[in-house]
Structure formats: C-alpha cells, structure tokens
Short mmCIF file of C-alpha atoms and ligand atoms in Angstrom, two decimals:
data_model
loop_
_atom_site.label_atom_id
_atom_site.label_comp_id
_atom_site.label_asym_id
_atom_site.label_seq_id
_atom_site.Cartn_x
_atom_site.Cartn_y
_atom_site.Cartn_z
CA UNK A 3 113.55 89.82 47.31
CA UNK A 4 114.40 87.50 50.02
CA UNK A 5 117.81 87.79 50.92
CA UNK A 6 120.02 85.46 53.01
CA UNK A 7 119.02 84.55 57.02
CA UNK A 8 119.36 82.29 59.66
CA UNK A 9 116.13 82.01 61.52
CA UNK A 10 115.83 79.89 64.85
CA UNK A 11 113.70 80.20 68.02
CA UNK A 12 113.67 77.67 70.49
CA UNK A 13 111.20 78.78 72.24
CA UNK A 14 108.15 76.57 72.68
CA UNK A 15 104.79 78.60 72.59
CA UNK A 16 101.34 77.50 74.69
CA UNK A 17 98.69 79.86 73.78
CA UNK A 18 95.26 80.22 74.37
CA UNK A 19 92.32 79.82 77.48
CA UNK A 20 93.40 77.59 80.59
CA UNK A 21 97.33 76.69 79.25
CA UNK A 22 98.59 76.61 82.70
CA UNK A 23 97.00 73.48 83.73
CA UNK A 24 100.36 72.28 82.05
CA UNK A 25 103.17 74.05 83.89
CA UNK A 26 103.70 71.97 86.95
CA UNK A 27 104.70 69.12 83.87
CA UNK A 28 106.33 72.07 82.47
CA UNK A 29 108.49 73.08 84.99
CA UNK A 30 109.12 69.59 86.56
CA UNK A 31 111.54 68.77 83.29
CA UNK A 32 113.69 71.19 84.54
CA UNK A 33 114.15 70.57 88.17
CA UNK A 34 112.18 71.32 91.77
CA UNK A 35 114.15 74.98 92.70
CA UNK A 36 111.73 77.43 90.98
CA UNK A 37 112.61 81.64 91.18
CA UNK A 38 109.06 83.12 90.89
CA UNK A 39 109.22 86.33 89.34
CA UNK A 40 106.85 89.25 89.55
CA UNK A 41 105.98 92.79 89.83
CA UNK A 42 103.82 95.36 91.89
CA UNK A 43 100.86 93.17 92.28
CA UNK A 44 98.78 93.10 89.32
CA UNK A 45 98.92 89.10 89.12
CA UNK A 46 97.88 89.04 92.70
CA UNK A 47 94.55 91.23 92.17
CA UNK A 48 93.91 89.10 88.80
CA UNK A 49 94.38 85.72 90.91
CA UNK A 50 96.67 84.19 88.80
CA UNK A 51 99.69 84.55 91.34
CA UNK A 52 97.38 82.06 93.97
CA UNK A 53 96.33 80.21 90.86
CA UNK A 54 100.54 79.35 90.08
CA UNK A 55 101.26 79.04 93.61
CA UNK A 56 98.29 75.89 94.08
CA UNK A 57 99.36 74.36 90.49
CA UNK A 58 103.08 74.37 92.31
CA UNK A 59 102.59 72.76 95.51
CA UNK A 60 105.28 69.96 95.05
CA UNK A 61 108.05 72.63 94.20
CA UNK A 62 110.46 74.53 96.15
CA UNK A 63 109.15 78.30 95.71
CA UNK A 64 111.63 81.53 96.14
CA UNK A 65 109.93 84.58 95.15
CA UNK A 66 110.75 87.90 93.58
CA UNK A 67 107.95 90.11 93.95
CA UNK A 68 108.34 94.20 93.01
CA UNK A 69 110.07 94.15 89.51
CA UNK A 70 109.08 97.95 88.01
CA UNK A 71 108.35 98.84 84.95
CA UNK A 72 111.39 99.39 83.20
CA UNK A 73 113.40 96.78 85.13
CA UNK A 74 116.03 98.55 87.08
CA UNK A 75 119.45 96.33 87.55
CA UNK A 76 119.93 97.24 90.76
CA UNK A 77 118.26 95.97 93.39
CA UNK A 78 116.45 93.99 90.60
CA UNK A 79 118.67 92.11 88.58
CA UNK A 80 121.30 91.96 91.44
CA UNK A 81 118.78 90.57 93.69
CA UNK A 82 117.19 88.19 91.81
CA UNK A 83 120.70 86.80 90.42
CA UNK A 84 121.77 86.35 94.40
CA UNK A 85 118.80 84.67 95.27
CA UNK A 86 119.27 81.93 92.30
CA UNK A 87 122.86 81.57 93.85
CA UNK A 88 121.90 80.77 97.66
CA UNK A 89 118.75 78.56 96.79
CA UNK A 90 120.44 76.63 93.45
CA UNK A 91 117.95 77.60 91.41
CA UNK A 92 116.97 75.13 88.25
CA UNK A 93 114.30 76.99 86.35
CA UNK A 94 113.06 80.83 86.64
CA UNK A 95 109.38 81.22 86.03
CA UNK A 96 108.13 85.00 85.16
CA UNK A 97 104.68 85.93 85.78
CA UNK A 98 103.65 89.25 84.35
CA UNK A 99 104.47 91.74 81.05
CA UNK A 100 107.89 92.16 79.59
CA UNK A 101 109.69 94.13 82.39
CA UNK A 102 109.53 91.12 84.72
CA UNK A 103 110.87 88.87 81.75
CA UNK A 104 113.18 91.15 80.94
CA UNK A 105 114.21 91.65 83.96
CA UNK A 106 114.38 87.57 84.56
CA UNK A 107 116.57 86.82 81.37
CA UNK A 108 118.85 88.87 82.87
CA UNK A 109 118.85 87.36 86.35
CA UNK A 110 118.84 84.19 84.19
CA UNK A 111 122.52 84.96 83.17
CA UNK A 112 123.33 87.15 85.73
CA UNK A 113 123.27 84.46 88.07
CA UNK A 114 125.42 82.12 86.16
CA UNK A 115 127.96 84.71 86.15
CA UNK A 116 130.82 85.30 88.92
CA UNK A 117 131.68 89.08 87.86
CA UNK A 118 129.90 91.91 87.92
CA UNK A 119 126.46 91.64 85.91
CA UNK A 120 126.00 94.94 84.15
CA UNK A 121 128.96 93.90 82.11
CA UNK A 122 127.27 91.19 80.37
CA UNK A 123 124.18 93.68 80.03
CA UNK A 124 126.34 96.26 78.43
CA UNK A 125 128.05 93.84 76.20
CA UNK A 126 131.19 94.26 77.43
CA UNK A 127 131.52 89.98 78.62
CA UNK A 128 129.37 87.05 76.82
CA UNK A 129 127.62 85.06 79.01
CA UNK A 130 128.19 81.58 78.76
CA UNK A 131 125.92 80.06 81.16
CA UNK A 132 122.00 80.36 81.59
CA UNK A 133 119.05 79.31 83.78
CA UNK A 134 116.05 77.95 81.79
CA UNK A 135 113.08 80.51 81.90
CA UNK A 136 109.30 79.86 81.71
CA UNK A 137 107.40 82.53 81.13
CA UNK A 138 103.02 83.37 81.78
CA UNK A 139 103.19 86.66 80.02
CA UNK A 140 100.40 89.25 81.14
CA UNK A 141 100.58 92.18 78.19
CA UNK A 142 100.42 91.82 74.91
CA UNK A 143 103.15 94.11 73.87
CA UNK A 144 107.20 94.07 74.02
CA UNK A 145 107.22 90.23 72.41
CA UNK A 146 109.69 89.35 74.61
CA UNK A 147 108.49 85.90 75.46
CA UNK A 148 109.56 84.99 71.48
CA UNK A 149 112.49 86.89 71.17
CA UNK A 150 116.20 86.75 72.75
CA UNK A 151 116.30 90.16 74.30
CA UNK A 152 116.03 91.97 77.35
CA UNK A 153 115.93 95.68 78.49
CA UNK A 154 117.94 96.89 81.38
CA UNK A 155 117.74 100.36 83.15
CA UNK A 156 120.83 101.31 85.49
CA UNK A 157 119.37 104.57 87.02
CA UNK A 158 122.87 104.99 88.64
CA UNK A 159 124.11 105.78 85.16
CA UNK A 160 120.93 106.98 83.33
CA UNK A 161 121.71 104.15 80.84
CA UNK A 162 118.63 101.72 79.66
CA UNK A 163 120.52 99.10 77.67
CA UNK A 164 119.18 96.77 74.95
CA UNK A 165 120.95 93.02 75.34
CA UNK A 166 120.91 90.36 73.27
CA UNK A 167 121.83 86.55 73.67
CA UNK A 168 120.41 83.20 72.62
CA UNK A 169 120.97 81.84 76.02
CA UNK A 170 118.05 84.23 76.99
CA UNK A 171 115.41 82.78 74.90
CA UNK A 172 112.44 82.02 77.26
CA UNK A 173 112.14 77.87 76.98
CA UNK A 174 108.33 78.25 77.19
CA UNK A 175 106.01 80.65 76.71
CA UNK A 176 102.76 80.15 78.87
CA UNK A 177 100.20 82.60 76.32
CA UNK A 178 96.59 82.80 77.79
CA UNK A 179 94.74 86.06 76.80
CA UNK A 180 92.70 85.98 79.16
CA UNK A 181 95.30 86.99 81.62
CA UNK A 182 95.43 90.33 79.57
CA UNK A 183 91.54 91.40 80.55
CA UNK A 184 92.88 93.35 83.29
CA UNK A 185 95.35 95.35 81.57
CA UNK A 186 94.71 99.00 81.80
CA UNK A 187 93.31 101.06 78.60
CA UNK A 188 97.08 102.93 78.98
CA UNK A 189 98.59 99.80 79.09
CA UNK A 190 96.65 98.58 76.58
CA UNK A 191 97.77 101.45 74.02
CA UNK A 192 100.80 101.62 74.88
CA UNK A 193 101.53 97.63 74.26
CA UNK A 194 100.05 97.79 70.80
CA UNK A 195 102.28 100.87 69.93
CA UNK A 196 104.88 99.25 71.59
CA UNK A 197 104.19 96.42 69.12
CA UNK A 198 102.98 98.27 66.06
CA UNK A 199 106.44 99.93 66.49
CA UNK A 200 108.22 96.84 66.32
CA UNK A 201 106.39 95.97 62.94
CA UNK A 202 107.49 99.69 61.61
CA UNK A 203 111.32 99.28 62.42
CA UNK A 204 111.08 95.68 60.08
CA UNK A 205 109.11 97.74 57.54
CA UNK A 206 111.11 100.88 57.16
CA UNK A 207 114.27 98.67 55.70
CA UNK A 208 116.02 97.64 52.65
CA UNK A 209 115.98 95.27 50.53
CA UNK A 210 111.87 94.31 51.63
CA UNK A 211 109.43 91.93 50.27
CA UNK A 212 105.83 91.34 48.80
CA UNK A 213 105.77 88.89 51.34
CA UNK A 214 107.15 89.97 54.08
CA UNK A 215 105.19 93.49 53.74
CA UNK A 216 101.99 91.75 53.47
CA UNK A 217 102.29 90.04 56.70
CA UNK A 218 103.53 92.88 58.39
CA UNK A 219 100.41 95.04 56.65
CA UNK A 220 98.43 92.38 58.00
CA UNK A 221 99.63 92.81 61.91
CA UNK A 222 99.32 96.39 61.76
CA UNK A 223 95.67 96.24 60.21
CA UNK A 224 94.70 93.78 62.76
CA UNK A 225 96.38 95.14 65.68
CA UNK A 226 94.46 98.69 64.88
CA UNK A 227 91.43 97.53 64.81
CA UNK A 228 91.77 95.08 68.08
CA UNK A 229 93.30 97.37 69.94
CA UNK A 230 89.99 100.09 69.41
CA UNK A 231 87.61 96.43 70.35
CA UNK A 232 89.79 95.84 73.74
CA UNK A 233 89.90 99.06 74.84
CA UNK A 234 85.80 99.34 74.57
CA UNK A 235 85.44 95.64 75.78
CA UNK A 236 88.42 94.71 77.84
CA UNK A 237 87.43 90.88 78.21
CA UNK A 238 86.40 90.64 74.51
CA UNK A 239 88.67 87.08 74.06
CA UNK A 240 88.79 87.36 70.19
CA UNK A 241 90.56 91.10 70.39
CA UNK A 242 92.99 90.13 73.42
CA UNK A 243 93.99 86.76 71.36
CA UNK A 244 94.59 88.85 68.12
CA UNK A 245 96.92 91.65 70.09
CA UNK A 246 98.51 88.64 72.58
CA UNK A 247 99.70 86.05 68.74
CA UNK A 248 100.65 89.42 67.11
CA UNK A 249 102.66 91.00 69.67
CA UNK A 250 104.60 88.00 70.34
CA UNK A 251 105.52 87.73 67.05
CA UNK A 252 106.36 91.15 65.70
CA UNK A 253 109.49 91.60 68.08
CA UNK A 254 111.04 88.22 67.10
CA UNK A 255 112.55 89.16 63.28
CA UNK A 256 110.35 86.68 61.69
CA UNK A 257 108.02 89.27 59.64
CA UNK A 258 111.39 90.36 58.07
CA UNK A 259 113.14 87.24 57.68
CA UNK A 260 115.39 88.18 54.31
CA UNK A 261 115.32 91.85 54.79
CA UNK A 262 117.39 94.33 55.40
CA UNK A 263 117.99 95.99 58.95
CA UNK A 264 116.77 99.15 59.88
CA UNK A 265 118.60 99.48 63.09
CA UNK A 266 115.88 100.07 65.05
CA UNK A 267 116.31 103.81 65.47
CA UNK A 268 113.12 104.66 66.96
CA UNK A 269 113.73 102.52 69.85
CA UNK A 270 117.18 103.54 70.28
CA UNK A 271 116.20 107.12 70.64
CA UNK A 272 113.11 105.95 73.14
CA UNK A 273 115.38 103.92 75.16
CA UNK A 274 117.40 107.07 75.89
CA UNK A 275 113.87 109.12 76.97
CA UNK A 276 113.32 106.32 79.10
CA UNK A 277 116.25 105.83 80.79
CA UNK A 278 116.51 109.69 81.44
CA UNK A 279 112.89 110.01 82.46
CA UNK A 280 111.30 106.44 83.15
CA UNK A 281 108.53 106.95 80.97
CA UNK A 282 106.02 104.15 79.24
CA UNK A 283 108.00 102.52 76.66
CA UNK A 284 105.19 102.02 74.08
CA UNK A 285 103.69 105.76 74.45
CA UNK A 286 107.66 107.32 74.05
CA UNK A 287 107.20 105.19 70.68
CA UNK A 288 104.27 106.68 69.85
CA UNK A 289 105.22 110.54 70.35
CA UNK A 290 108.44 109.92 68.17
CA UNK A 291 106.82 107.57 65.37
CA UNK A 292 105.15 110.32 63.32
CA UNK A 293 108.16 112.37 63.85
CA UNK A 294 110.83 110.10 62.81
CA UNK A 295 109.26 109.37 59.76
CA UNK A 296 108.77 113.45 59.17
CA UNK A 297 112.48 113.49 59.31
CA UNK A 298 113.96 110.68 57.13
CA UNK A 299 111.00 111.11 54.53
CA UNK A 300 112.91 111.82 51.12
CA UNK A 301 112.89 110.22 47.35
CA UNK A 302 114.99 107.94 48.81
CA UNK A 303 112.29 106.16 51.38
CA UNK A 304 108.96 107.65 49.86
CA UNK A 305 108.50 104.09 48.73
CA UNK A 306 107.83 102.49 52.22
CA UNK A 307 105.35 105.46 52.70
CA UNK A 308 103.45 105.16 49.55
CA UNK A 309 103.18 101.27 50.24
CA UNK A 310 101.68 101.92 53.57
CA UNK A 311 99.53 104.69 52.20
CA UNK A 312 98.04 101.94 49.42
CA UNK A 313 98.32 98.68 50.98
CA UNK A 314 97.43 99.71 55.17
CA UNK A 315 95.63 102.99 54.71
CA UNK A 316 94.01 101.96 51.19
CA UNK A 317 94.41 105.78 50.10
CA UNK A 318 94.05 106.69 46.75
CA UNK A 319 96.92 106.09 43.96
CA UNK A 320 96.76 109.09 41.89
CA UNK A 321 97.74 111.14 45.15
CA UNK A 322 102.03 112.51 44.62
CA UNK A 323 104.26 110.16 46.45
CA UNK A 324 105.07 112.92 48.93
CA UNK A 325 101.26 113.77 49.39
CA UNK A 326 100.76 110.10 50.46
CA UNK A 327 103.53 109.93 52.41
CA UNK A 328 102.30 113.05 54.71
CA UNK A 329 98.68 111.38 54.70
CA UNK A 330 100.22 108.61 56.53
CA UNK A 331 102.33 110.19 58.72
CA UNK A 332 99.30 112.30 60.06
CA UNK A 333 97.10 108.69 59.95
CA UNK A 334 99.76 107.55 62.40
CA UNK A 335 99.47 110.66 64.75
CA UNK A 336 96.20 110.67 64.84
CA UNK A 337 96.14 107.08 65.42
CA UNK A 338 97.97 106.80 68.67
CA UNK A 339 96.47 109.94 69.59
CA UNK A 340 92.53 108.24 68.99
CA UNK A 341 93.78 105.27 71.04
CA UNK A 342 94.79 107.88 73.88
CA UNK A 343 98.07 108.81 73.78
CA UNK A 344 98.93 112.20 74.62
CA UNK A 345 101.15 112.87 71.50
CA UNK A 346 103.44 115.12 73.34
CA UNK A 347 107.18 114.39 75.15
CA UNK A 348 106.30 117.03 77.53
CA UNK A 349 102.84 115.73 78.57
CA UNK A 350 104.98 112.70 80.05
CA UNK A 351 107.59 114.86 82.02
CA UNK A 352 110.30 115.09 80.05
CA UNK A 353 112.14 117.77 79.64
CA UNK A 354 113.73 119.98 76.75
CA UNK A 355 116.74 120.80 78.58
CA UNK A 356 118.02 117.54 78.38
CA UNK A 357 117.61 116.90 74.42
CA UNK A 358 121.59 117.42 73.66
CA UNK A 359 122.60 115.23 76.29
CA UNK A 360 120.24 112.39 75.18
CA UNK A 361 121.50 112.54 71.71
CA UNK A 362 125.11 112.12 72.86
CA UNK A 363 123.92 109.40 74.61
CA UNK A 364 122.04 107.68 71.99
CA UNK A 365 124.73 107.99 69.83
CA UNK A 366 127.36 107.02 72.26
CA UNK A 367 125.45 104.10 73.57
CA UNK A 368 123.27 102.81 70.95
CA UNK A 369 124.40 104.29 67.62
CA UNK A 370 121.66 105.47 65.02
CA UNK A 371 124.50 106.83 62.87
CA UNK A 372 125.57 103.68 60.67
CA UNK A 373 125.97 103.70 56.68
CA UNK A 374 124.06 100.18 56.07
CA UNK A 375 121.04 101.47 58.15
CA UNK A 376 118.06 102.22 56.24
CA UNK A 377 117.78 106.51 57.15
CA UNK A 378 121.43 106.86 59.34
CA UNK A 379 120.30 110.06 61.69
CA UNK A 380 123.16 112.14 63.25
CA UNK A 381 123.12 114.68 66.47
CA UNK A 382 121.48 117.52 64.65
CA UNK A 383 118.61 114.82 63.19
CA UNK A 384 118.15 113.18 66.58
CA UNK A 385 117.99 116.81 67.97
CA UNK A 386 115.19 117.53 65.53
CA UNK A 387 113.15 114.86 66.15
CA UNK A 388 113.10 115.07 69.76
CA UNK A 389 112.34 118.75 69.07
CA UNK A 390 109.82 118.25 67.00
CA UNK A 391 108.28 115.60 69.57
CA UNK A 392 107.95 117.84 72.87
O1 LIG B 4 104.05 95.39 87.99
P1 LIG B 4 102.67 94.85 87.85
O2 LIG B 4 101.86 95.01 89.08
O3 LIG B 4 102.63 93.46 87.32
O4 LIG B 4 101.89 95.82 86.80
C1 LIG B 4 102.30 95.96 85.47
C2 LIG B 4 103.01 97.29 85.22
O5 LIG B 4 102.62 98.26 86.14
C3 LIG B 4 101.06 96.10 84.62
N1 LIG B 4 100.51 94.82 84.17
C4 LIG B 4 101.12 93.81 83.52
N2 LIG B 4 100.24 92.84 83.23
C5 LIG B 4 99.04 93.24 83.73
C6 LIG B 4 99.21 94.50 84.34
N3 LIG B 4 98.20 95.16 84.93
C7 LIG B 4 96.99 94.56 84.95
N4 LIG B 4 96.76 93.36 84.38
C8 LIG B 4 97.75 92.67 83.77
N5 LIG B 4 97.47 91.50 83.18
O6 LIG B 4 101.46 96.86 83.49
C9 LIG B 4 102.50 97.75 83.87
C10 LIG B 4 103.57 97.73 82.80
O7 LIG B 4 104.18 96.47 82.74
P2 LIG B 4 105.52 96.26 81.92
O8 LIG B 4 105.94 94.86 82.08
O9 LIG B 4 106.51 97.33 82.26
O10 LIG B 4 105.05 96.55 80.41
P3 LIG B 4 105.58 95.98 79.05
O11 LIG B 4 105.19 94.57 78.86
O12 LIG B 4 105.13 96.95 78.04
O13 LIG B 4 107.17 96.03 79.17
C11 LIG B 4 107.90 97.20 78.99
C12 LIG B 4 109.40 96.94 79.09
O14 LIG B 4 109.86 96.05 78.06
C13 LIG B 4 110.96 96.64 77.35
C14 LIG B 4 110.65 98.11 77.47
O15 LIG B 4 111.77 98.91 77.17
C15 LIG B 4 110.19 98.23 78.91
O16 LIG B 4 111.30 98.25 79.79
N6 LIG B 4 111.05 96.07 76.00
C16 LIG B 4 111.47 94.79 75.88
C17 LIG B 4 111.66 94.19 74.66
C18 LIG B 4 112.14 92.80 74.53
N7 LIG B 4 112.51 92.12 75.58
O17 LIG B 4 112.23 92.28 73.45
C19 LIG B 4 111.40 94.89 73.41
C20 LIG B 4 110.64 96.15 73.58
O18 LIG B 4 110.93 96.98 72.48
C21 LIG B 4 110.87 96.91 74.84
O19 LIG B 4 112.00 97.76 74.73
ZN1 LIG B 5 109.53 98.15 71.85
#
C-alpha cells in the first residue's frame, strides 16, 4: 500500500566523469562571494581543491579549510557563519564527504541568523533565511547532497544533533565518482553501511510496499556487491558510480515514499555513541545493526525479516519465520564484518561505563520511545542493545 506523501527535492543533481567543467556557470547564477568549504586535506592530495580553485578564477574566494569528521559547531559552524557575515557571502560551495556539507548547511543558516546558532541546530528557533549551497561531494555515503539534513556535534555538551530544514537543501549537487577513487577501504565500508543503514531504517516500517521494497532490495543488493568490487579495485568507475547514485538517494525518503516511519532508531542511538566518543558514523551503524534487529525481532516484525531473508538473501522458504529471521541477522554481521568492520563498540573506544548515560540521552534528546514508531525501544531496550554491541 502506498499511503499519503508529499515528496519534493529541489535539489538539482550533476553526476558522472568531468561535471565540474560546469560550476563556474553554476555558481555565477548566484553571485561572485563564494565560502569554499573543506576538510583536513584529502581534496588537496586528490587535486581537485587546485582543480576548483583554476575553474574559479573570476570569483571572490574565502576559504574554510579543517572541517572534521563529525562537524563540530564550534569553531566550525561559528566560524564559517562569521566569515559569510564579514565577506557578504552569496553562495557556499562544499568540497568533500558529508561532514563538510553538513557542516556548510549549517553555516548556510547559521549565518543568516543574528542569535545564537546552536538554537536553530537544536530546534529550539526556525531559520528563516539561507545561503544557497553547491556541493562536489567526495564519499559515497551519508546522502546528504539529496536530502535536507545536517549533523551537528557540540563537544561542549556531548550532544550530536540531527537538524532538519528545507532551506538546507544543497541547490546543486556536483556528483563525479571519480572523486571517490581515493577514499580509504574504512571509509569506503563505512559509507556503504552508513548508506545500507539508511535503506534499513525505510525498510523496517509500517505500512510498506511491493514497490517500494523492491527498490530498496535492489540498493542493498547492489550496494553489497559494489562495495566488495571498490574495495579490491578502488578506481573501478562502474562500482564507485553504483555506491555514489545509491547513496545519494537512500537518505532522501524517496525509496519509502507512502510508507510508514520507522523513526530512525538506529541512528538515534549511533548519534549518541558518536557524540560521546567521536567515532565513524557508518561503522557505529554497523556494530548496532545486527543487534537492533536481535532486539525488536518478534511475530510482530518477523515479516520484514522473512522478506529480506527471500527477496535479498534468496534463502530458502520452507525455513520457520524465526529461523529466517536469525539467518539474516547473522548475514548482516557477517557482512559488515567481511567488508572490515570490527563488529565490536569496544574495538572503537567506547566505553561500557557510559551505556546508562547514553540512553538517557538518546531518549532525552532524540526519542526512540514513540507509539507510531515501527519497534518503540525504552531505557532497558536501548541498554540491551548497546550491551549486546560492546
Ligand atoms: O577531511 P578530509 O581530509 O576531506 O578527509 C575525509 C575524512 O577524514 C575523508 N574523505 C572524504 N572524501 C575523501 C576522503 N578521503 C580521501 N578521498 C576522498 N575522496 O573521509 C573522512 C570522513 O569524511 P566525512 O565527511 O566525515 O564522512 P561521511 O561522508 O561519512 O560523513 C559523516 C558525517 O555525516 C553525518 C554523520 O553523522 C557524520 O557526522 N550524517 C549526515 C547525514 C545527512 N546530512 O543526511 C545523514 C547520515 O545518517 C549521517 O548521520
Ligand atoms: Zn547515516
């Protein structure tokens, strides 16, 4: 059943080899004053930061270089909103993976905004005002050059928010997979878990489709198998292309268009390990995945599983619903861990001791508790799965 949405991106995608060429016309519709945004360095060793800088000769260039991983609002987001203040900055163009986006959606409205920014982050103000964004996204994974969202840390507070507003829609999206041949084998796993994560939170949800499952089915199949070509042949263009159109999509809501929402409970409990322990996004996902679905497995969901086990894993039909729905469970695990993901919390530094306090959190900060989500968990299941995950 397709139930009732609203569907719009405004985004305008440019994917494949050699895009660029277009962005000086690209940028020059939305003025000269151009915030570069990037992080530690990678798009200087892959050339693609002198590449931007001799397509932009006719602009006036402020840079942000040093965004981390996990964008941090402060000095990030506070320094990059300043900057767009003192030079009147027209456009913002992000060169790199999803924290420097993130991180420039939020300058994007921080900088349109006279009070203090982490209260549009933490929902407590809507923005009202924007800068445009253009975006040359360098790892396939968080999808956030399709999607209206950004991720915030604020170490000062241990909080790693999740924000949401149409004004943060990138305008374009530069996609050119080549740009991802450089991307670590880590960073490579952890995108497409990061990604095949995103498809799982649309799946696990009620009411679904026979459409919508099949295209999600579809991205998870095909991000599997590209992810194992990529990591053996790094530059292998067919792979990175596959990994770069799928993640972009799968973060966006338009594989579950008409379904129901899940809440996204897996990434509400990994925001909380990251923003207590700055760990990789994508691998937290991984470690929890085959957990999360241990715990809200019951007659009640044993349907999603069993439709996985058939239509992804192609297991055989005469297996018990609850024997299929362990099979998959374990296919997951060993998945992530064939693709090199050490399927352990405590292999990434986190630590036990803190378990209680992130579950307050979550729930205090990004609840997981709801009735209309799809498996509600409370403190005792949260507590279990992070448990269950060190
Ligand atoms: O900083 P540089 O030097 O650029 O290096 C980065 C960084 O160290 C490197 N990298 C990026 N492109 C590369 C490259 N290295 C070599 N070659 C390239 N082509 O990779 C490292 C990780 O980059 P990062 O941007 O942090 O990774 P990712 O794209 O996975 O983004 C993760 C962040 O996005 C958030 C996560 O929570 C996390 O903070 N998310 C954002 C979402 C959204 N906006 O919709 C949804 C996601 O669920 C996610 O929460
Ligand atoms: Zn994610």
């Amino acid at each position: 059943m397709i139930d009732n949405f609203t569907y719009n991106t405004p985004t305008k995608l440019i994917f494949g080899k050699g895009v660029i060429k277009d962005l000086p016309k690209v940028l020059a519709g939305f003025g000269k004053n151009v915030l570069l945004t990037y992080g530690g360095g990678s798009i200087k060793k892959m050339g693609l930061y002198d590449k931007v800088k001799s397509l932009l000769k006719g602009f006036n260039i402020v840079e942000l270089s040093g965004i981390e991983p996990n964008p941090k609002y402060d000095p990030s987001v506070i320094t990059g909103a300043k900057l767009c203040k003192e030079n009147n900055i027209d456009v913002i163009l992000a060169v790199g993976g999803g924290s420097v986006l993130d991180c420039s959606k939020a300058i994007s409205v921080c900088a349109k905004f006279s009070g203090e920014g982490w209260d549009l982050i933490s929902g407590k103000v809507k923005a009202k005002e924007s800068i445009p964004i253009v975006d040359i996204i360098t790892l396939a994974a968080t999808g956030s050059e399709y999607d209206m969202g950004c991720v915030i840390s604020n170490t000062a507070i241990n909080d790693k928010r999740g924000y949401l507003d149409e004004l943060m829609f990138p305008a374009v999206s530069f996609l050119d997979p080549e740009y991802t041949y450089s991307v670590s084998k880590w960073q490579t796993a952890c995108g497409t878990a990061d990604a095949m994560n995103h498809v799982l939170e649309q799946f696990f949800a009620t009411p679904n489709s026979q459409f919508n499952d099949g295209v999600m089915i579809s991205a998870l199949k095909s991000l599997m198998a590209n992810v194992k070509v990529a990591l053996d042949k790094p530059d292998d263009y067919s792979a990175r292309s596959e990994l770069m159109y799928i993640c972009t999509l799968a973060c966006n809501g338009i594989m579950s268009n008409g379904a129901g929402y899940s809440g996204w409970p897996m990434h509400s409990i990994e925001h909380a390990l990251s923003a207590y322990f700055d760990i990789t996004h994508g691998a937290g996902l991984a470690i929890i995945t085959p957990r999360w679905m241990k715990e809200i497995l019951s007659e009640k969901t044993v349907e999603r599983f069993t439709t996985l086990g058939t239509l992804l894993f192609g297991f055989d039909k005469t297996l018990s619903d609850m024997e299929m729905a362990g099979k998959v469970i374990n296919a997951f695990y060993d998945f992530f861990e064939s693709i090199g993901i050490p399927m352990h919390l405590g292999a990434l530094g986190v630590k036990e001791d803190k378990i209680e306090e992130m579950a307050d959190h979550i729930l205090a900060n990004d609840s997981t508790n709801e009735p209309y989500m799809f498996a509600p968990l409370d403190k005792p299941a949260l507590i279990r799965i992070l448990k269950a995950s060190m």
